[in-house]
Amino acid sequence: MRLLRDPALDFSSRARNLETTLAPNEPMDAYTARDLVRGSSALRRAGEPLETITSNPSGARRRPAYVSRVWGARIPSGSVFQVREGLWCSGPELTALELAGSLSELELTVLLCEMMGTYSVAPGYQGGMAQRAKPLTDPARLTVFLREVGGVKGSRALEKALKLAVAESASPMETKLVLRLCLPAAKKGFGLKLLSMNKPLEVERLGASTNDRGIRKPDILIAPWPGSDASPVAIEYDGEECHMTREGVLSDTVRGNELKAMGIGEYRVNREIYRNINYMEYLVEKVREEAGYPRRHRSAEDALRRKREHVELYKELARIGNVV
């Protein structure tokens, strides 16, 4: 996963020849592992241990320099990337499958959101993340991969997490926010229905010439309740870097006005609001009301139980951090 997160690498070269994706029959050793790391700047940035898979049934190893796991299942075409001549890296789908057995459902869901998003967790970069031009993978590719790989170990867990994950998130905080908002109640979320994330939306430019149209990309767009006459509701996450400048505040204000002119309400969440449990409870109630959700009649005991579950999810997401 450390390699996939490297913003300096180009992962566009997926192997189509299955023979090149099979690990060598000889088990990895420390000398080979260190030679590979020395010969690749990407592997040096990733650091030790080097994690590999092998088709050798007796090839499992755990050493300070490397970890080698036995992989006996078929590897679908296009599941690895070429890092350099003769060196291949597991692609996002295969990596997720390899990690599925060691991650909780929520950790795996967060990992898939990153893989299907336009950011990469990168501690050495400002804000602990780097932007990607496009996602490493998407729901359709993961679905095809799961179908082709069959019922191998980890596939069921990956399939469940994929149903919960969202695509097109642009930051770790957007991911955590959308999961809190849109995971079902059974998963301790608020249960809002997601319409889109960071999808282009055509708006009218206020104050411009007639028929002048522009594009806005709401971070999170909540779908209205089916059958209601309500409109979608936008929720924006304000990161500290780009939204606190004078230009950022002006851009946010203009965008909010343009969405409002289309009948789309907009709510804004920053780090302090995200951490304020009571505020988030009230904010979601207002979003539900504006999006036409039916009024809920809950006992005080049930409301308190649901709030405790929301807090549990908030804490679980905070604990995940960069665990994957």
Tab-separated table of C-alpha atoms in Angstrom:
chain	number	residue	atom	x	y	z
A	1	MET	CA	0.000	0.000	0.000
A	2	ARG	CA	2.932	2.351	0.635
A	3	LEU	CA	3.858	2.094	-3.052
A	4	LEU	CA	0.317	2.820	-4.234
A	5	ARG	CA	0.292	5.949	-2.091
A	6	ASP	CA	3.461	7.296	-3.691
A	7	PRO	CA	2.359	10.444	-5.605
A	8	ALA	CA	5.521	10.318	-7.725
A	9	LEU	CA	4.624	7.008	-9.384
A	10	ASP	CA	2.586	6.524	-12.537
A	11	PHE	CA	0.243	3.568	-12.154
A	12	SER	CA	-1.153	3.649	-15.674
A	13	SER	CA	0.804	0.583	-16.875
A	14	ARG	CA	-1.298	-2.388	-15.812
A	15	ALA	CA	0.021	-5.805	-16.803
A	16	ARG	CA	-2.204	-7.734	-19.196
A	17	ASN	CA	-0.005	-10.814	-19.442
A	18	LEU	CA	-0.885	-13.099	-16.536
A	19	GLU	CA	2.495	-14.811	-16.698
A	20	THR	CA	4.222	-11.613	-15.627
A	21	THR	CA	2.018	-11.313	-12.535
A	22	LEU	CA	3.040	-14.634	-10.977
A	23	ALA	CA	5.620	-14.389	-8.230
A	24	PRO	CA	8.814	-16.440	-8.729
A	25	ASN	CA	8.771	-19.967	-7.373
A	26	GLU	CA	11.905	-19.379	-5.329
A	27	PRO	CA	11.126	-17.846	-1.910
A	28	MET	CA	12.304	-14.285	-1.291
A	29	ASP	CA	15.465	-13.820	0.749
A	30	ALA	CA	16.938	-10.801	2.504
A	31	TYR	CA	19.630	-10.246	-0.121
A	32	THR	CA	17.093	-10.206	-2.975
A	33	ALA	CA	14.764	-7.913	-1.045
A	34	ARG	CA	17.489	-5.392	-0.300
A	35	ASP	CA	18.783	-5.518	-3.874
A	36	LEU	CA	15.271	-4.702	-5.123
A	37	VAL	CA	14.962	-1.793	-2.682
A	38	ARG	CA	18.393	-0.403	-3.622
A	39	GLY	CA	17.487	-0.582	-7.310
A	40	SER	CA	14.222	1.331	-7.007
A	41	SER	CA	13.748	4.858	-5.667
A	42	ALA	CA	10.049	4.077	-5.170
A	43	LEU	CA	10.848	1.092	-2.964
A	44	ARG	CA	13.381	3.161	-1.017
A	45	ARG	CA	10.684	5.750	-0.335
A	46	ALA	CA	8.288	2.999	0.754
A	47	GLY	CA	10.849	1.659	3.223
A	48	GLU	CA	11.102	-1.742	4.855
A	49	PRO	CA	9.761	-4.307	5.120
A	50	LEU	CA	9.267	-5.140	1.442
A	51	GLU	CA	5.988	-7.061	1.194
A	52	THR	CA	5.740	-9.704	-1.526
A	53	ILE	CA	3.550	-12.600	-2.610
A	54	THR	CA	4.816	-15.929	-3.900
A	55	SER	CA	3.283	-18.955	-5.562
A	56	ASN	CA	5.623	-21.266	-3.635
A	57	PRO	CA	3.526	-23.134	-0.990
A	58	SER	CA	6.492	-23.084	1.393
A	59	GLY	CA	7.525	-19.524	0.545
A	60	ALA	CA	5.977	-17.684	3.512
A	61	ARG	CA	8.598	-15.612	5.321
A	62	ARG	CA	8.609	-12.781	7.874
A	63	ARG	CA	11.942	-10.998	8.213
A	64	PRO	CA	12.969	-7.430	9.134
A	65	ALA	CA	13.748	-6.659	5.468
A	66	TYR	CA	10.771	-8.387	3.859
A	67	VAL	CA	7.493	-10.238	4.349
A	68	SER	CA	6.547	-12.961	1.866
A	69	ARG	CA	3.014	-14.391	1.749
A	70	VAL	CA	1.817	-17.418	-0.176
A	71	TRP	CA	-0.718	-16.623	-2.898
A	72	GLY	CA	-2.232	-19.690	-4.506
A	73	ALA	CA	-5.236	-18.099	-6.220
A	74	ARG	CA	-5.486	-16.867	-9.795
A	75	ILE	CA	-4.435	-13.250	-10.335
A	76	PRO	CA	-6.779	-11.540	-12.813
A	77	SER	CA	-5.272	-9.698	-15.752
A	78	GLY	CA	-4.522	-6.047	-15.045
A	79	SER	CA	-4.066	-6.596	-11.296
A	80	VAL	CA	-0.442	-5.435	-11.100
A	81	PHE	CA	1.508	-2.316	-12.087
A	82	GLN	CA	5.009	-2.172	-13.505
A	83	VAL	CA	7.254	-0.117	-11.237
A	84	ARG	CA	10.343	-0.695	-13.369
A	85	GLU	CA	11.684	-3.385	-15.688
A	86	GLY	CA	11.146	-6.757	-14.036
A	87	LEU	CA	9.476	-5.277	-10.943
A	88	TRP	CA	5.714	-5.332	-10.445
A	89	CYS	CA	3.483	-3.904	-7.738
A	90	SER	CA	0.084	-5.230	-6.703
A	91	GLY	CA	-2.624	-2.954	-8.065
A	92	PRO	CA	-5.295	-1.394	-5.853
A	93	GLU	CA	-7.807	-4.216	-6.263
A	94	LEU	CA	-5.285	-6.947	-5.450
A	95	THR	CA	-3.810	-4.889	-2.597
A	96	ALA	CA	-7.251	-4.414	-1.056
A	97	LEU	CA	-7.876	-8.142	-1.288
A	98	GLU	CA	-4.502	-8.918	0.306
A	99	LEU	CA	-5.286	-6.534	3.198
A	100	ALA	CA	-8.911	-7.577	3.652
A	101	GLY	CA	-8.084	-10.311	6.137
A	102	SER	CA	-6.124	-8.004	8.440
A	103	LEU	CA	-8.394	-4.937	8.457
A	104	SER	CA	-11.729	-4.281	10.115
A	105	GLU	CA	-14.716	-3.620	7.868
A	106	LEU	CA	-14.509	0.120	8.563
A	107	GLU	CA	-10.738	0.245	7.951
A	108	LEU	CA	-11.203	-1.552	4.643
A	109	THR	CA	-14.040	0.815	3.711
A	110	VAL	CA	-11.834	3.856	4.398
A	111	LEU	CA	-9.033	2.299	2.344
A	112	LEU	CA	-11.382	1.742	-0.615
A	113	CYS	CA	-12.570	5.358	-0.373
A	114	GLU	CA	-8.956	6.476	-0.705
A	115	MET	CA	-8.311	4.152	-3.643
A	116	MET	CA	-11.485	5.369	-5.387
A	117	GLY	CA	-10.766	8.989	-4.466
A	118	THR	CA	-8.488	11.690	-5.785
A	119	TYR	CA	-6.148	11.865	-2.804
A	120	SER	CA	-3.374	9.788	-1.330
A	121	VAL	CA	-2.400	9.666	2.338
A	122	ALA	CA	1.168	11.027	2.263
A	123	PRO	CA	2.625	12.033	5.650
A	124	GLY	CA	5.550	13.853	4.026
A	125	TYR	CA	3.241	16.270	2.189
A	126	GLN	CA	1.485	19.393	3.461
A	127	GLY	CA	-1.654	18.397	5.297
A	128	GLY	CA	-0.578	14.741	5.258
A	129	MET	CA	-2.012	14.096	1.804
A	130	ALA	CA	-1.355	14.524	-1.895
A	131	GLN	CA	-3.885	15.023	-4.678
A	132	ARG	CA	-4.219	12.612	-7.580
A	133	ALA	CA	-5.398	13.536	-11.054
A	134	LYS	CA	-7.708	10.510	-11.057
A	135	PRO	CA	-8.603	7.626	-8.730
A	136	LEU	CA	-6.521	4.453	-8.613
A	137	THR	CA	-9.640	2.370	-9.164
A	138	ASP	CA	-13.434	2.616	-9.219
A	139	PRO	CA	-16.471	0.550	-8.148
A	140	ALA	CA	-16.912	-1.047	-11.594
A	141	ARG	CA	-13.281	-2.224	-11.768
A	142	LEU	CA	-13.428	-3.613	-8.225
A	143	THR	CA	-16.669	-5.429	-9.012
A	144	VAL	CA	-15.148	-7.056	-12.100
A	145	PHE	CA	-12.026	-7.987	-10.112
A	146	LEU	CA	-14.101	-9.677	-7.408
A	147	ARG	CA	-16.031	-11.616	-10.013
A	148	GLU	CA	-12.844	-12.798	-11.726
A	149	VAL	CA	-10.900	-13.683	-8.590
A	150	GLY	CA	-13.693	-15.886	-7.247
A	151	GLY	CA	-14.389	-16.833	-3.657
A	152	VAL	CA	-10.835	-16.593	-2.342
A	153	LYS	CA	-9.967	-15.586	1.191
A	154	GLY	CA	-10.840	-11.935	1.780
A	155	SER	CA	-13.180	-11.572	-1.198
A	156	ARG	CA	-16.350	-11.589	0.907
A	157	ALA	CA	-14.974	-8.916	3.253
A	158	LEU	CA	-13.894	-6.814	0.268
A	159	GLU	CA	-17.321	-7.149	-1.333
A	160	LYS	CA	-19.052	-5.972	1.874
A	161	ALA	CA	-16.721	-2.996	2.264
A	162	LEU	CA	-17.236	-2.007	-1.374
A	163	LYS	CA	-20.980	-1.676	-0.744
A	164	LEU	CA	-20.231	0.852	2.005
A	165	ALA	CA	-17.386	2.797	0.350
A	166	VAL	CA	-17.892	5.936	-1.741
A	167	ALA	CA	-16.040	7.122	-4.825
A	168	GLU	CA	-14.553	10.517	-5.751
A	169	SER	CA	-13.685	11.736	-2.256
A	170	ALA	CA	-10.982	14.408	-2.427
A	171	SER	CA	-9.490	14.171	1.081
A	172	PRO	CA	-9.327	11.958	4.176
A	173	MET	CA	-11.637	14.349	6.038
A	174	GLU	CA	-14.206	14.279	3.227
A	175	THR	CA	-14.112	10.490	3.468
A	176	LYS	CA	-14.681	10.480	7.219
A	177	LEU	CA	-17.438	13.080	6.945
A	178	VAL	CA	-19.348	11.289	4.186
A	179	LEU	CA	-19.116	7.966	6.036
A	180	ARG	CA	-20.537	9.529	9.193
A	181	LEU	CA	-23.329	11.116	7.195
A	182	CYS	CA	-24.192	8.282	4.823
A	183	LEU	CA	-23.382	4.946	6.433
A	184	PRO	CA	-26.651	3.209	7.357
A	185	ALA	CA	-27.924	3.229	10.913
A	186	ALA	CA	-26.883	-0.425	11.244
A	187	LYS	CA	-23.287	0.764	10.717
A	188	LYS	CA	-23.688	3.668	13.206
A	189	GLY	CA	-24.043	6.352	10.513
A	190	PHE	CA	-26.734	9.003	10.095
A	191	GLY	CA	-28.217	7.142	7.129
A	192	LEU	CA	-28.430	10.020	4.638
A	193	LYS	CA	-28.577	9.008	0.964
A	194	LEU	CA	-25.580	10.110	-1.092
A	195	LEU	CA	-26.272	11.497	-4.550
A	196	SER	CA	-22.685	12.307	-5.544
A	197	MET	CA	-19.268	13.490	-4.397
A	198	ASN	CA	-17.323	16.181	-6.232
A	199	LYS	CA	-19.365	15.710	-9.393
A	200	PRO	CA	-19.633	18.622	-11.860
A	201	LEU	CA	-22.882	20.549	-11.568
A	202	GLU	CA	-23.834	23.225	-14.081
A	203	VAL	CA	-24.872	26.513	-12.432
A	204	GLU	CA	-25.821	29.987	-13.572
A	205	ARG	CA	-23.114	32.574	-12.976
A	206	LEU	CA	-24.778	35.277	-10.890
A	207	GLY	CA	-24.130	38.807	-12.064
A	208	ALA	CA	-22.728	37.622	-15.394
A	209	SER	CA	-24.130	38.035	-18.880
A	210	THR	CA	-27.319	36.226	-19.897
A	211	ASN	CA	-27.052	32.430	-20.147
A	212	ASP	CA	-23.512	32.428	-18.752
A	213	ARG	CA	-23.107	28.991	-17.172
A	214	GLY	CA	-20.401	27.600	-14.956
A	215	ILE	CA	-19.443	24.378	-13.186
A	216	ARG	CA	-19.447	23.722	-9.450
A	217	LYS	CA	-18.468	20.512	-7.679
A	218	PRO	CA	-20.186	20.148	-4.293
A	219	ASP	CA	-18.081	18.021	-1.955
A	220	ILE	CA	-21.080	15.982	-0.840
A	221	LEU	CA	-24.528	16.117	-2.428
A	222	ILE	CA	-27.302	14.508	-0.402
A	223	ALA	CA	-30.184	13.048	-2.409
A	224	PRO	CA	-33.712	14.252	-1.646
A	225	TRP	CA	-36.169	11.751	-0.214
A	226	PRO	CA	-37.742	9.692	-3.030
A	227	GLY	CA	-41.146	11.013	-4.030
A	228	SER	CA	-40.711	14.342	-2.250
A	229	ASP	CA	-40.545	17.690	-4.043
A	230	ALA	CA	-37.363	18.606	-2.147
A	231	SER	CA	-34.038	19.396	-3.812
A	232	PRO	CA	-30.607	17.912	-3.098
A	233	VAL	CA	-28.600	19.420	-0.248
A	234	ALA	CA	-24.881	20.210	-0.553
A	235	ILE	CA	-22.451	19.724	2.324
A	236	GLU	CA	-18.994	21.242	1.989
A	237	TYR	CA	-15.962	20.381	4.073
A	238	ASP	CA	-13.765	23.435	4.654
A	239	GLY	CA	-10.123	22.431	4.944
A	240	GLU	CA	-7.858	24.898	6.681
A	241	GLU	CA	-5.469	25.381	3.757
A	242	CYS	CA	-7.659	26.715	0.942
A	243	HIS	CA	-10.819	27.983	2.641
A	244	MET	CA	-9.305	30.411	5.159
A	245	THR	CA	-7.756	32.791	2.636
A	246	ARG	CA	-9.591	35.872	1.385
A	247	GLU	CA	-9.865	34.329	-2.075
A	248	GLY	CA	-11.113	31.053	-0.615
A	249	VAL	CA	-13.835	32.744	1.437
A	250	LEU	CA	-14.976	34.728	-1.620
A	251	SER	CA	-15.073	31.603	-3.800
A	252	ASP	CA	-17.061	29.711	-1.166
A	253	THR	CA	-19.575	32.553	-0.874
A	254	VAL	CA	-20.072	32.809	-4.636
A	255	ARG	CA	-20.479	29.037	-4.938
A	256	GLY	CA	-23.019	28.939	-2.115
A	257	ASN	CA	-25.057	31.699	-3.751
A	258	GLU	CA	-25.016	29.937	-7.135
A	259	LEU	CA	-26.206	26.680	-5.596
A	260	LYS	CA	-28.906	28.506	-3.637
A	261	ALA	CA	-30.121	30.109	-6.857
A	262	MET	CA	-30.679	26.572	-8.179
A	263	GLY	CA	-32.698	25.641	-5.117
A	264	ILE	CA	-29.852	23.627	-3.564
A	265	GLY	CA	-29.191	24.404	0.076
A	266	GLU	CA	-25.610	24.336	1.313
A	267	TYR	CA	-24.167	23.535	4.723
A	268	ARG	CA	-20.518	23.920	5.659
A	269	VAL	CA	-18.472	21.773	8.026
A	270	ASN	CA	-14.957	22.519	9.249
A	271	ARG	CA	-12.745	20.587	11.649
A	272	GLU	CA	-14.267	22.176	14.753
A	273	ILE	CA	-17.835	21.475	13.640
A	274	TYR	CA	-16.885	17.917	12.633
A	275	ARG	CA	-15.655	17.313	16.180
A	276	ASN	CA	-18.738	18.881	17.811
A	277	ILE	CA	-21.039	15.906	18.355
A	278	ASN	CA	-24.126	17.924	19.352
A	279	TYR	CA	-23.726	20.362	16.465
A	280	MET	CA	-23.470	17.502	13.972
A	281	GLU	CA	-26.657	15.944	15.367
A	282	TYR	CA	-28.585	19.195	14.844
A	283	LEU	CA	-27.017	19.847	11.445
A	284	VAL	CA	-28.066	16.431	10.123
A	285	GLU	CA	-31.628	17.004	11.349
A	286	LYS	CA	-31.743	20.237	9.335
A	287	VAL	CA	-30.332	18.483	6.261
A	288	ARG	CA	-32.972	15.748	6.600
A	289	GLU	CA	-35.708	18.352	6.872
A	290	GLU	CA	-34.489	20.332	3.864
A	291	ALA	CA	-34.039	17.171	1.776
A	292	GLY	CA	-37.623	16.092	2.447
A	293	TYR	CA	-36.903	13.138	4.722
A	294	PRO	CA	-39.922	11.971	6.748
A	295	ARG	CA	-40.165	13.164	10.294
A	296	ARG	CA	-38.952	10.608	12.822
A	297	HIS	CA	-40.808	9.820	16.016
A	298	ARG	CA	-38.261	8.383	18.395
A	299	SER	CA	-38.296	7.934	22.126
A	300	ALA	CA	-35.724	9.788	24.214
A	301	GLU	CA	-34.069	6.450	24.962
A	302	ASP	CA	-33.817	5.547	21.274
A	303	ALA	CA	-32.458	8.996	20.386
A	304	LEU	CA	-29.799	8.670	23.092
A	305	ARG	CA	-28.844	5.190	21.833
A	306	ARG	CA	-28.467	6.445	18.268
A	307	LYS	CA	-26.348	9.368	19.457
A	308	ARG	CA	-24.056	6.983	21.330
A	309	GLU	CA	-23.648	4.963	18.126
A	310	HIS	CA	-22.794	8.129	16.191
A	311	VAL	CA	-20.117	8.905	18.781
A	312	GLU	CA	-18.748	5.357	18.481
A	313	LEU	CA	-18.387	5.737	14.702
A	314	TYR	CA	-16.724	9.136	15.146
A	315	LYS	CA	-14.181	7.589	17.539
A	316	GLU	CA	-13.591	4.555	15.322
A	317	LEU	CA	-12.848	6.805	12.342
A	318	ALA	CA	-10.516	8.917	14.492
A	319	ARG	CA	-8.645	5.780	15.597
A	320	ILE	CA	-8.193	4.579	12.021
A	321	GLY	CA	-6.079	7.593	11.097
A	322	ASN	CA	-3.418	6.278	8.715
A	323	VAL	CA	-3.590	2.685	9.958
A	324	VAL	CA	-3.872	1.370	6.408
